[in-house]
Every structure is written in structure tokens, then in C-alpha cells.
Coordinates of C-alpha atoms in Angstrom, one line a residue:
M1 CA 0.0 0.0 0.0
P2 CA 1.5 3.5 -1.2
H3 CA 2.4 5.7 1.8
I4 CA -0.2 8.8 2.1
L5 CA 1.3 11.9 3.1
R6 CA -0.8 13.8 5.4
P7 CA -0.1 17.3 7.5
Y8 CA 0.8 17.4 11.2
V9 CA 0.4 20.5 13.5
E10 CA 1.6 20.9 16.6
K11 CA 1.5 24.1 18.9
R12 CA 4.6 25.2 20.4
R13 CA 5.5 26.7 23.8
N14 CA 5.9 30.2 22.4
G15 CA 2.2 30.3 21.1
T16 CA 2.9 29.5 17.6
Y17 CA 2.2 26.5 15.4
R18 CA 4.7 24.5 13.2
V19 CA 3.6 21.8 10.6
R20 CA 5.4 18.6 9.9
T21 CA 4.9 15.7 7.8
R22 CA 6.0 12.0 8.1
E23 CA 7.8 10.1 5.5
S24 CA 7.3 6.5 5.3
D25 CA 10.1 5.3 7.7
G26 CA 8.9 7.3 9.9
T27 CA 11.2 10.1 9.6
W28 CA 9.9 13.5 10.4
I29 CA 10.0 16.3 7.6
P30 CA 9.5 20.0 9.0
L31 CA 7.0 21.9 6.2
G32 CA 7.3 25.4 8.1
S33 CA 6.6 27.1 11.5
G34 CA 6.0 30.2 13.1
F35 CA 2.3 30.4 12.0
S36 CA -0.4 32.3 14.0
S37 CA -3.1 29.8 13.9
E38 CA -3.7 26.0 13.6
E39 CA -5.6 26.6 10.2
R40 CA -2.7 28.6 8.6
A41 CA -0.3 26.1 9.5
L42 CA -2.5 23.0 8.0
E43 CA -3.2 25.0 4.8
H44 CA 0.4 25.7 4.3
G45 CA 1.0 21.9 5.0
W46 CA -1.5 20.6 2.3
K47 CA 0.4 23.4 -0.1
E48 CA 3.8 22.0 0.5
I49 CA 2.7 18.1 0.2
G50 CA 1.3 19.2 -2.8
R51 CA 4.6 20.5 -4.1
I52 CA 6.5 17.2 -2.8
R53 CA 4.0 15.1 -5.1
D54 CA 4.7 17.8 -8.0
G55 CA 8.4 17.2 -7.4
V56 CA 9.4 21.1 -7.2
W57 CA 9.5 21.2 -3.2
I58 CA 12.6 21.8 -1.8
D59 CA 13.9 20.3 1.5
P60 CA 14.0 23.0 4.3
R61 CA 17.1 20.7 5.9
E62 CA 19.0 21.4 3.0
S63 CA 18.7 25.2 3.6
D64 CA 20.3 24.8 7.1
I65 CA 23.4 27.2 6.4
T66 CA 23.8 30.4 7.3
L67 CA 23.7 33.3 5.4
T68 CA 27.4 34.1 5.9
T69 CA 28.5 30.5 4.8
W70 CA 26.3 31.3 1.5
A71 CA 27.6 34.8 1.1
R72 CA 31.4 33.4 1.3
S73 CA 30.5 30.9 -1.6
W74 CA 28.5 33.5 -3.6
L75 CA 30.6 36.4 -3.8
P76 CA 33.5 34.9 -5.6
A77 CA 31.5 33.7 -8.1
Q78 CA 30.2 37.1 -9.3
V79 CA 31.4 38.8 -12.1
L80 CA 32.6 42.5 -10.9
Q81 CA 34.1 45.6 -11.4
L82 CA 36.6 46.1 -8.4
S83 CA 34.4 49.5 -7.6
S84 CA 31.4 46.9 -7.6
R85 CA 33.1 44.1 -5.3
E86 CA 34.5 46.6 -3.2
Q87 CA 30.5 48.4 -2.8
Y88 CA 29.4 44.8 -2.2
V89 CA 31.8 43.7 0.6
Y90 CA 30.7 47.3 2.2
L91 CA 27.4 46.6 2.2
L92 CA 27.8 43.0 3.3
N93 CA 30.3 43.7 6.2
N94 CA 28.3 46.8 7.7
F95 CA 24.7 46.3 6.8
V96 CA 23.7 42.8 5.6
L97 CA 25.8 40.1 7.4
P98 CA 25.5 42.0 10.9
E99 CA 21.6 41.8 10.8
Y100 CA 21.5 38.2 8.8
G101 CA 24.9 36.8 9.0
D102 CA 24.0 34.1 11.5
R103 CA 20.5 33.2 10.1
S104 CA 20.1 30.1 8.4
L105 CA 18.6 30.6 4.6
R106 CA 15.6 28.3 6.1
S107 CA 14.9 30.8 8.7
L108 CA 14.5 33.6 6.5
T109 CA 11.8 32.0 4.2
Y110 CA 9.4 33.7 4.9
A111 CA 11.0 37.0 6.6
D112 CA 9.4 39.4 4.2
H113 CA 7.8 41.7 7.0
E114 CA 11.4 41.4 8.9
I115 CA 13.4 42.5 5.9
N116 CA 10.8 45.5 5.1
T117 CA 11.4 46.7 8.9
W118 CA 15.0 46.4 8.8
E119 CA 15.1 48.5 5.1
Q120 CA 13.1 51.1 7.1
H121 CA 15.5 51.5 9.7
L122 CA 18.4 51.7 7.4
R123 CA 16.4 54.6 5.7
T124 CA 15.9 56.4 9.1
A125 CA 19.6 55.8 10.4
Y126 CA 21.7 56.1 6.9
S127 CA 20.2 57.0 4.0
A128 CA 18.0 56.2 1.5
S129 CA 20.3 55.3 -1.3
T130 CA 22.2 52.8 1.4
A131 CA 18.9 51.2 2.5
T132 CA 17.9 50.5 -1.2
Q133 CA 21.4 49.3 -2.1
A134 CA 21.8 47.1 1.0
R135 CA 18.2 45.6 0.2
G136 CA 19.2 45.0 -3.8
L137 CA 22.5 43.0 -2.4
L138 CA 20.3 40.7 0.1
R139 CA 17.4 40.1 -2.9
R140 CA 19.9 39.2 -5.4
M141 CA 21.8 36.9 -2.6
L142 CA 18.6 35.3 -2.0
Q143 CA 17.3 35.2 -5.6
D144 CA 20.5 32.8 -6.5
A145 CA 20.1 31.1 -3.3
S146 CA 16.3 30.1 -4.6
A147 CA 17.6 29.5 -8.4
S148 CA 19.9 27.0 -6.4
K149 CA 17.1 25.1 -4.4
L150 CA 18.8 26.2 -0.9
M151 CA 15.3 28.4 -0.5
E152 CA 11.5 27.8 -1.3
R153 CA 11.2 31.5 -2.2
N154 CA 13.0 35.0 -2.2
P155 CA 11.7 37.0 0.9
A156 CA 13.8 40.1 -0.2
E157 CA 11.8 40.3 -3.4
R158 CA 9.9 43.9 -3.1
Q159 CA 6.1 43.7 -3.3
A160 CA 4.7 46.4 -5.8
R161 CA 2.2 48.7 -4.3
R162 CA 2.7 48.3 -0.6
G163 CA 2.3 50.6 1.9
S164 CA 0.7 54.1 2.3
V165 CA -0.6 56.0 -0.9
E166 CA 0.0 59.1 1.2
V167 CA 3.5 58.4 2.6
R168 CA 4.2 57.1 -1.0
R169 CA 3.0 60.4 -2.9
L170 CA 5.2 62.6 -0.4
Q171 CA 8.1 60.5 -0.7
Q172 CA 7.6 61.1 -4.7
Q173 CA 6.8 64.7 -4.4
Q174 CA 10.5 65.2 -2.2
K175 CA 12.1 63.4 -4.8
R176 CA 11.0 65.4 -7.3
K177 CA 11.7 68.7 -5.5
A178 CA 15.3 67.2 -5.2
E179 CA 15.5 67.0 -8.4
E180 CA 14.6 70.3 -9.4
E181 CA 17.7 71.3 -6.9
K182 CA 19.9 69.3 -8.9
W183 CA 20.6 71.8 -11.7
T184 CA 22.1 75.4 -11.9
T185 CA 22.2 78.2 -14.5
P186 CA 25.6 79.0 -16.3
L187 CA 26.3 82.1 -13.9
G188 CA 25.5 79.7 -10.9
A189 CA 28.2 77.2 -12.1
L190 CA 31.0 80.2 -12.5
L191 CA 29.9 81.5 -8.9
I192 CA 30.4 78.1 -7.8
A193 CA 33.8 77.5 -9.6
E194 CA 35.0 80.8 -8.7
R195 CA 34.4 79.9 -4.8
M196 CA 36.1 76.7 -5.5
A197 CA 39.0 78.6 -7.0
L198 CA 39.4 80.9 -3.9
L199 CA 38.8 77.9 -1.1
A200 CA 41.8 75.5 -3.2
G201 CA 43.8 78.8 -3.5
R202 CA 44.5 78.1 -7.2
D203 CA 42.5 78.3 -10.5
D204 CA 43.0 74.6 -11.4
E205 CA 39.7 73.7 -9.4
M206 CA 38.0 76.6 -11.2
I207 CA 38.9 75.2 -14.7
L208 CA 37.8 71.7 -13.6
G209 CA 33.9 73.1 -12.6
I210 CA 33.9 74.9 -15.6
T211 CA 34.9 72.1 -17.9
K212 CA 32.5 69.8 -16.0
A213 CA 29.5 72.0 -16.4
Y214 CA 30.0 72.3 -20.2
T215 CA 30.7 69.0 -21.1
G216 CA 28.7 66.8 -18.5
M217 CA 31.9 64.5 -17.5
R218 CA 31.8 62.6 -14.5
T219 CA 34.4 63.5 -11.8
S220 CA 36.4 60.4 -12.2
E221 CA 36.4 61.0 -15.9
L222 CA 37.9 64.4 -14.9
I223 CA 40.3 63.6 -12.7
G224 CA 41.4 60.9 -15.3
L225 CA 41.7 63.0 -18.5
E226 CA 44.9 62.3 -19.5
R227 CA 46.7 65.5 -21.7
D228 CA 46.9 63.7 -24.9
R229 CA 43.1 63.1 -25.0
V230 CA 42.5 67.1 -25.2
T231 CA 42.5 68.8 -28.4
A232 CA 41.4 72.1 -29.1
T233 CA 37.8 71.0 -30.5
E234 CA 37.1 67.9 -28.3
I235 CA 37.9 65.6 -25.0
D236 CA 38.3 62.0 -25.5
V237 CA 36.8 60.7 -22.4
H238 CA 38.4 57.1 -22.6
W239 CA 39.5 56.9 -19.0
Q240 CA 38.5 57.5 -15.3
L241 CA 40.5 57.3 -12.1
Y242 CA 38.9 55.6 -9.3
A243 CA 39.8 55.5 -5.3
L244 CA 40.0 52.0 -3.9
N245 CA 39.5 51.7 -0.3
D246 CA 42.8 50.9 0.4
G247 CA 43.7 54.5 -1.0
S248 CA 45.1 53.2 -5.0
M249 CA 43.6 55.2 -7.9
I250 CA 43.3 52.6 -10.7
R251 CA 42.7 53.4 -14.3
K252 CA 39.6 52.1 -15.7
Y253 CA 37.0 52.4 -18.6
P254 CA 34.3 54.9 -18.1
K255 CA 31.1 53.9 -15.9
D256 CA 29.2 51.3 -17.8
G257 CA 32.0 51.4 -20.5
S258 CA 30.4 54.8 -22.2
L259 CA 33.8 55.8 -24.0
R260 CA 32.6 58.9 -26.7
K261 CA 34.2 62.1 -27.6
I262 CA 32.8 65.3 -26.4
A263 CA 33.0 68.6 -28.8
I264 CA 34.1 71.5 -26.3
P265 CA 33.4 75.3 -26.8
P266 CA 36.5 77.6 -27.5
H267 CA 36.4 78.8 -24.0
V268 CA 36.8 74.9 -22.3
A269 CA 39.6 74.7 -24.9
L270 CA 41.5 77.6 -23.9
L271 CA 41.2 76.8 -20.4
L272 CA 42.3 73.5 -20.6
H273 CA 45.1 74.8 -23.1
H274 CA 45.6 77.4 -19.8
Q275 CA 45.6 74.6 -17.2
M276 CA 48.0 71.9 -19.5
R277 CA 50.8 74.8 -19.5
K278 CA 51.3 74.7 -15.9
T279 CA 53.1 71.3 -16.2
T280 CA 55.5 69.4 -18.3
A281 CA 54.1 67.1 -20.7
V282 CA 55.7 63.4 -20.6
D283 CA 55.5 60.7 -22.7
P284 CA 53.0 57.8 -21.4
L285 CA 55.1 55.2 -23.1
T286 CA 58.6 55.9 -21.5
A287 CA 56.7 57.9 -18.0
P288 CA 57.2 55.7 -14.7
M289 CA 54.4 54.0 -13.3
C290 CA 52.3 56.1 -10.9
P291 CA 53.0 55.2 -7.4
C292 CA 49.0 55.6 -6.5
V293 CA 48.3 51.6 -7.7
K294 CA 50.1 49.6 -4.6
H295 CA 49.6 46.2 -5.5
S296 CA 52.6 44.6 -6.7
A297 CA 50.7 41.8 -8.6
P298 CA 52.0 42.3 -12.5
D299 CA 48.8 41.6 -13.9
F300 CA 47.0 44.0 -11.8
R301 CA 49.1 46.6 -12.5
Q302 CA 49.1 46.1 -16.2
Q303 CA 45.5 46.3 -15.9
Y304 CA 44.9 49.2 -13.7
G305 CA 47.9 51.1 -13.6
H306 CA 48.8 54.6 -15.3
P307 CA 51.9 56.6 -16.4
A308 CA 52.8 59.4 -13.6
G309 CA 52.6 62.8 -14.7
V310 CA 50.2 62.7 -17.7
H311 CA 46.9 64.0 -16.5
V312 CA 45.3 67.5 -17.0
F313 CA 44.4 67.5 -13.3
R314 CA 46.6 67.2 -10.2
G315 CA 46.0 67.2 -6.3
S316 CA 46.8 70.4 -4.4
A317 CA 49.9 71.0 -2.7
G318 CA 50.3 70.5 0.7
G319 CA 47.0 70.1 3.0
R320 CA 45.7 66.9 4.0
T321 CA 48.1 64.2 3.4
R322 CA 48.2 60.9 1.8
L323 CA 50.9 57.8 2.2
D324 CA 50.7 55.6 -0.2
S325 CA 51.6 52.4 1.9
G326 CA 48.5 52.9 3.8
T327 CA 50.7 53.5 6.7
T328 CA 48.7 56.6 8.7
L329 CA 50.3 59.5 10.0
A330 CA 49.4 58.3 13.8
D331 CA 51.5 54.9 12.6
V332 CA 54.8 56.9 11.5
A333 CA 54.4 59.2 14.7
S334 CA 54.1 56.4 17.2
T335 CA 56.9 54.7 15.8
A336 CA 59.0 58.0 15.2
G337 CA 58.1 59.1 18.8
V338 CA 56.9 62.2 17.8
S339 CA 53.5 64.1 17.5
T340 CA 51.3 63.6 14.1
T341 CA 51.5 67.4 13.5
T342 CA 55.1 67.0 12.9
V343 CA 55.2 64.0 10.7
S344 CA 52.8 66.2 9.0
N345 CA 55.2 69.2 9.0
V346 CA 58.2 67.0 7.5
I347 CA 56.1 66.0 4.6
N348 CA 54.5 69.2 4.1
R349 CA 56.8 72.0 5.5
P350 CA 60.4 70.3 6.3
D351 CA 61.8 74.0 6.8
K352 CA 60.1 74.0 10.2
V353 CA 61.2 70.7 12.0
R354 CA 64.9 70.3 13.5
G355 CA 66.8 68.5 11.6
S356 CA 67.8 65.5 13.5
T357 CA 63.7 65.0 14.2
R358 CA 63.0 65.4 10.4
A359 CA 65.9 62.4 9.8
R360 CA 64.2 60.5 12.3
V361 CA 61.0 60.7 10.8
E362 CA 62.3 60.1 7.3
Q363 CA 63.9 57.1 8.7
V364 CA 60.6 55.8 9.6
M365 CA 58.8 56.5 6.8
E366 CA 61.2 54.7 4.6
E367 CA 61.1 51.4 6.6
L368 CA 57.7 51.8 6.9
G369 CA 57.4 51.8 2.8
C370 CA 55.7 55.1 2.9
D371 CA 55.3 57.5 -0.3
T372 CA 53.3 61.1 -0.1
A373 CA 52.7 60.9 -3.5
A374 CA 54.0 64.5 -4.3
D375 CA 55.4 65.1 -7.8
A376 CA 58.7 67.6 -8.0
S377 CA 56.1 70.8 -8.0
G378 CA 54.9 69.7 -4.7
C379 CA 51.5 68.6 -6.1
A380 CA 49.9 65.4 -5.1
P381 CA 49.6 63.6 -8.8
H382 CA 45.6 63.3 -8.6
L383 CA 42.8 64.8 -6.8
R384 CA 40.4 62.9 -4.4
R385 CA 36.8 62.4 -5.8
N386 CA 35.9 62.4 -2.0
G387 CA 38.1 65.1 -0.5
F388 CA 37.2 67.3 -3.7
R389 CA 33.7 66.9 -3.0
T390 CA 33.7 67.5 0.7
W391 CA 36.1 70.4 1.3
I392 CA 36.1 72.1 -2.2
F393 CA 32.8 71.5 -4.1
H394 CA 30.3 71.6 -1.0
P395 CA 31.8 74.6 0.7
A396 CA 31.3 76.3 -2.5
A397 CA 28.2 75.4 -3.8
T398 CA 26.5 75.7 -0.3
G399 CA 28.9 78.1 2.1
W400 CA 29.4 75.4 4.6
Y401 CA 31.9 73.1 5.8
P402 CA 30.5 69.7 6.2
E403 CA 30.9 68.4 10.0
K404 CA 33.9 66.7 11.0
K405 CA 34.0 65.6 14.8
P406 CA 34.5 67.2 17.0
N407 CA 33.7 70.5 14.8
P408 CA 30.4 70.4 13.7
A409 CA 29.3 71.9 10.4
H410 CA 29.7 75.8 10.2
P411 CA 29.8 78.5 7.7
V412 CA 33.0 79.0 5.8
P413 CA 34.5 82.2 7.5
I414 CA 35.0 85.3 4.9
V415 CA 37.4 88.4 5.1
P416 CA 34.9 90.8 3.4
G417 CA 36.4 92.4 0.3
G418 CA 34.7 92.3 -3.5
L419 CA 32.0 90.2 -4.4
T420 CA 33.2 86.7 -2.7
G421 CA 35.7 88.2 -0.1
T422 CA 38.3 85.7 0.5
P423 CA 38.1 82.5 2.7
A424 CA 40.1 83.2 6.4
R425 CA 42.6 80.7 7.2
G426 CA 44.4 79.4 9.9
R427 CA 43.8 79.4 14.0
G428 CA 41.0 82.1 14.7
A429 CA 39.8 82.3 11.2
A430 CA 36.2 82.6 12.2
K431 CA 37.0 85.4 14.8
R432 CA 38.9 87.2 11.7
A433 CA 35.9 86.9 9.4
G434 CA 33.4 89.4 9.1
A435 CA 31.3 87.1 6.9
S436 CA 30.1 84.1 5.3
W437 CA 28.9 82.8 1.6
L438 CA 25.1 82.2 0.8
P439 CA 24.4 79.2 -0.8
V440 CA 24.5 79.3 -4.5
V441 CA 22.3 76.4 -4.8
A442 CA 21.1 74.5 -1.3
G443 CA 22.2 71.0 -1.2
F444 CA 23.9 71.3 -4.5
T445 CA 26.3 68.5 -5.5
A446 CA 29.0 68.0 -8.1
H447 CA 27.0 65.8 -9.7
G448 CA 24.4 68.3 -10.5
L449 CA 26.5 69.8 -12.8
R450 CA 26.0 67.0 -14.9
H451 CA 22.6 67.8 -14.6
S452 CA 22.9 71.3 -15.4
Q453 CA 24.8 70.2 -18.8
Q454 CA 21.8 68.1 -19.6
T455 CA 19.4 70.5 -18.9
W456 CA 20.9 73.4 -20.9
M457 CA 21.2 70.9 -23.9
D458 CA 17.3 70.4 -23.4
E459 CA 16.9 74.2 -23.4
D460 CA 18.4 74.6 -26.3
E461 CA 16.8 71.8 -28.3
I462 CA 19.5 69.8 -28.9
P463 CA 18.9 66.5 -30.3
E464 CA 18.4 63.6 -28.3
K465 CA 20.9 61.2 -30.0
L466 CA 23.7 63.8 -29.3
K467 CA 22.3 64.5 -25.7
R468 CA 22.9 61.0 -25.2
Q469 CA 26.2 60.8 -26.9
V470 CA 27.5 63.7 -24.6
M471 CA 26.4 62.3 -21.4
G472 CA 27.6 58.9 -22.0
H473 CA 24.0 57.2 -21.9
A474 CA 23.0 53.7 -23.8
D475 CA 20.8 54.7 -26.6
E476 CA 17.4 53.8 -26.4
Q477 CA 16.6 50.3 -27.9
T478 CA 14.1 51.7 -30.7
V479 CA 14.1 51.8 -34.6
Q480 CA 14.4 55.7 -34.6
A481 CA 17.2 55.3 -32.1
M482 CA 18.8 53.0 -34.4
Y483 CA 18.4 55.0 -38.0
G484 CA 19.3 58.7 -36.2
H485 CA 22.5 59.9 -36.2
V486 CA 24.6 62.8 -35.1
T487 CA 25.9 65.5 -37.4
P488 CA 28.7 68.2 -37.5
D489 CA 25.4 70.8 -37.5
M490 CA 24.2 69.4 -34.5
R491 CA 27.4 69.7 -32.8
E492 CA 28.0 72.8 -33.8
R493 CA 25.0 74.1 -32.9
R494 CA 25.0 72.7 -29.2
I495 CA 28.9 74.6 -29.3
R496 CA 27.3 78.0 -30.3
A497 CA 24.4 77.6 -27.7
L498 CA 27.2 76.5 -24.9
S499 CA 29.4 79.7 -26.1
A500 CA 26.3 82.0 -25.9
R501 CA 25.6 80.7 -22.2
W502 CA 29.3 81.3 -21.3
E503 CA 29.3 85.0 -22.6
Q504 CA 26.0 85.8 -20.7
S505 CA 27.3 84.3 -17.7
L506 CA 30.8 86.8 -17.8
R507 CA 28.2 89.4 -18.3
D508 CA 26.0 88.3 -15.4
R509 CA 29.4 88.0 -13.2
A510 CA 30.9 91.3 -14.6
R511 CA 27.4 93.3 -13.6
M512 CA 27.3 91.8 -9.7
W513 CA 31.3 93.0 -9.2
P514 CA 33.7 93.8 -11.7
T515 CA 36.8 92.5 -10.6
S516 CA 37.2 88.9 -9.0
H517 CA 40.3 88.0 -6.3
I518 CA 41.0 85.0 -8.9
P519 CA 43.6 86.2 -11.8
L520 CA 42.4 84.0 -14.6
L521 CA 38.9 85.1 -13.9
N522 CA 39.8 88.4 -13.7
D523 CA 41.2 88.6 -16.7
L524 CA 37.8 86.5 -18.3
L525 CA 35.7 89.6 -16.9
E526 CA 38.2 92.5 -18.7
P527 CA 35.8 92.9 -21.9
Y528 CA 32.4 93.2 -20.0
R529 CA 33.4 95.7 -17.0
H530 CA 32.7 98.7 -19.3
H531 CA 29.0 97.9 -19.6
Y532 CA 28.4 99.0 -16.1
S533 CA 29.6 102.0 -14.0
T534 CA 27.7 101.9 -10.8
Y535 CA 27.2 98.9 -8.3
I536 CA 25.0 99.0 -5.5
P537 CA 25.8 97.2 -2.2
V538 CA 23.0 95.2 -0.2
S539 CA 23.8 94.0 3.1
L540 CA 22.2 91.2 4.3
P541 CA 22.9 91.1 8.1
S542 CA 20.7 88.0 9.2
K543 CA 22.8 85.3 10.7
I544 CA 23.1 81.8 9.3
I545 CA 24.2 79.8 12.4
S546 CA 22.0 78.0 15.1
P547 CA 22.5 78.3 19.1
G548 CA 24.0 75.0 19.1
F549 CA 27.5 76.0 17.3
P550 CA 30.4 77.1 19.3
T551 CA 30.5 80.8 20.2
W552 CA 33.3 81.9 17.4
Y553 CA 31.3 80.6 14.8
K554 CA 28.0 83.1 15.7
E555 CA 30.3 86.0 14.4
A556 CA 29.7 84.7 11.3
R557 CA 27.1 86.7 9.0
H558 CA 25.9 86.7 5.6
P559 CA 28.3 88.8 2.9
E560 CA 27.3 91.9 1.0
R561 CA 25.8 91.1 -2.4
V562 CA 25.7 93.9 -5.2
A563 CA 23.6 94.1 -8.2
G564 CA 24.7 96.2 -11.0
V565 CA 22.8 99.1 -12.7

């Protein structure tokens, strides 16, 4: 007589119910647990027995491995770029595994509600993008576990149209509002670029900002822009430089393989030519390998290494120091028996350190394999995207330095003078400052300059095919897209429109104030000064600080603004 399977329901001590069935030899087979009622457990049991008969049932006893164990076998099997792999490791180690690493795949099979709660916690404690990325990674891991018959279903799969309609619509409105604030006008881009130069103490960052606004290039593509990829009429976007977690700067193709050539207006070509005149051109074929690639494996260096001194934009001189070996200033200071300030002075201001102390620190650095990665001009070979974004672009766009413990976020201290004033530096800067910057665009980011280029092209009615080519976006897979082509007339129309925007931004800037503290911009304003002879200062005395800031920050006020007549 054939053995007939049927579900058996038991009530557990915690008040929930589990359901099992029995094989012909008397072995119990678990079908599910954690049900709130006997009826639900019984219904689930009959469904599972039906799946057993159909041959699609997954034995939960085979899914007793933990998520950590599954991650160890799953991650190496993924074909990923180095940057993506680092992001996966970061999300796993900081969000996914601390929460679910010790849980078995079997216990997660019906953890939909639990995963939703976890995601909402991440949105509150961190950010919406972090929460979305962490859940997305968990979803991919469990999807593969389900495909490998280690789980019956994927509990991290998002259910569509769940939750409050009101909350969802409010979130959509907030997203639309944030999207509206992600672009600026040509004048706004010029004002931000001018402030960047003031903060950096050189015009390199101003040129980078203007180039980014008028080409739509990504910051990593600009940092990785090589001299031989720039001509008088176009930029060949062939590489980007990407910073790994160990501090290495690797050369790789642009995001999503978006290699492209971007036609540039004359003013961008002139600015880039001015930038390249600051350094001596080197032969990429004979130049030594840049020390910023720390990995010693020949295959790695062959694939991701790059020649030194071939890039248009370099890091700043002095300032925040990076040791290429991964050793920190504190490590060197502890070994040498000095303070981190002394180590920093040895690297950036050696004349301020006693000879015997300097020799001792330099010996320790040599023993630890440290390299400050500065070239003969005293400049680091590359800009660092994170440092550029945090300490140059953000304060230039918003007028505020971000929080860096123990210091809170605070206004950029400004010594009044002209339209922009000049940033006060050194100890007691806030006490010496009499003004601070108003935001050009509140909450604006460097990526907003890409949005700005796209928006300007939309306003100028540039054909969609050319816009996608400039931005490095894939073509739509439509018949129209396949049969459309970019023509020289289209490129010329875009160049004329951008040149007109540049000219107008200089007129608007000259109307606000006739001069600039940046010599390069001051020269660019020369043809437009004579148009305006009177400038009316408008004082804005309201404070932009809150009572929670230290006393010396409370003296910062809005700067004077001027309007030409």
C-alpha cells in the first residue's frame, strides 16, 4: 500500500504553530513553522505536500546553512568590477551580515516583514540610497539561493504597491523637488567655480568645475583626463580614475563602458590649454608607473596602472597628506616618537622641523614603505574625489563646511572684499571673518553639474541622440534611435549655444562686481567691465548659524551682495 503524506500541526511553547509530515520510514519532515493559527499551519502543510507530489518542493533541511556561509561561496562567483566588488563587501560587512549573517537560509524564507522593517531602519539611520543598495544586494543573494534550490522563495523581493499611498506620494514629491534642485544656471556654475578656486588657493579647481559644467563629464572622468586626450575641439573620454578603499587610484574605462568624444566650446579649450601649460608634458610610453597603484601583482598593475604625470588635473600642494603605503600619520608618529603634527610638517613644511627630528621621521617613513605621492611641483598626482567633493565643492556651492568631529558643520569664514571676499585661513579664522557665503544652490552636489549640462541642452533643443552621446548614456533600443545619427551641424549648434551661455554668464558676473580675486577670472571679466559703472551694495545682516554652534562661529554673517545698475 503506497504511503500517503498528510500534514501534522503542533502548537509550540511560544504560542505559534508548526507543521510537519512523516515519511514511510517514520522520519519527520518539517514543512514550516511560526504560524499564528492552526488553520494557517494546516493550509500551508497541504500546499507543501502538493509541491512534494509535483516534484518542486525544496527540503528545508538542506537550507540550514547560514547567510554568512552562503555569502562566502556566492560573492567570489560574481563577475564584478573592482569598484562594484568593494561596494558589495562594504554593504555585506556593514549592513547585511551584521543583521542576518548568523541566520539560516531556511529561517529567512518567510522573513518578508522583518526585511521590510530592517530596510526602513536603514532609511532612518543612514540614507535612502544606502537602504536601497543593501536590500538590493540581499535580494540578489537570496534570488540565487532560491535558484540553487536552497530556499523555497525569495523574501527580499519587493512587493509592488504596498504601504500608504499618502506616504508614497509625499516621497515622490520630495524626490521631484530634490531633482529640481540638482541643476544650476551658467552663472551659478561660474560662481561655484570661482569659490572653488578661492578655497583651493589656485585656479585648477575653477577650470575643472567649468569643464564639468560645459561637458557633463563625471568627476572621475575629469580626474582621469589625460593630456593627449584633449584637442582644440574635443575631449576623448577614454579613462576614469577610481579610488579603492586601500587608497589606490586605478585607471579603468568610464562607467558602463561609456567611451565617447565630446565637442568642447572654445572657452573650455582655452581653459584646458591654460591648465596644461602649468606642467611639462611627458611621454606616456616612457613615463614611470604612478605610485598611487599599491598592488604589486604584475597582472593588476598592467590592467589598472597608469603612467605618472600624464593627467590634466593634479592634486593640491600640501594640505591633507596621503601616505601611499596605507600607513597613517599616526602610525609614523607612534613609531618615531613624535606627534602627527610633526609628521605632517616633515612632509609638507620640512623647513619647520629640526634636522635631527626630520631625519628620524624620514627614516621611519622609509622603513614603513611610505610615499607621500607628491611630484616635483609639490602637488599630489591626483585629485581625490571624496576630498574634492567634501572640502572644495560642497562648501563652494552651499557656503558651509561639513561636520568633521569634533567640529560641527559651520559656515565658511570669509574676510569681506569684493563680491566673494576671501576665505579666512588658519587658527582663529572664524574670529577674523566678518562674513560668510550664501548658498549658490542649497544642497547642490558636483553631480548636479552633469544635470545642468543635460538641462541646458534640453533648453537649447539639442537632438536626443547627441545629448545621449555627450552624457555617455546608452541609446534607446528603438527603431528611431537605430536610424538616427549625430551630424556636424548638430554638434556646431550645441557649441554655439554653450558659447552664448558662457558669454552671458561673464556679463552677469561682471554686472554683480567688476573684478575677481582669481587672476584668471579677473582677466576673463575684462571685456565686460565697461558695460557697468555703478554697483549698489546690498547688506544682508541675518545670521546663518544656530545656537548649537561654538561661540566663534556665531560671528559669521551673510556677505554683502551687489547688483549692477
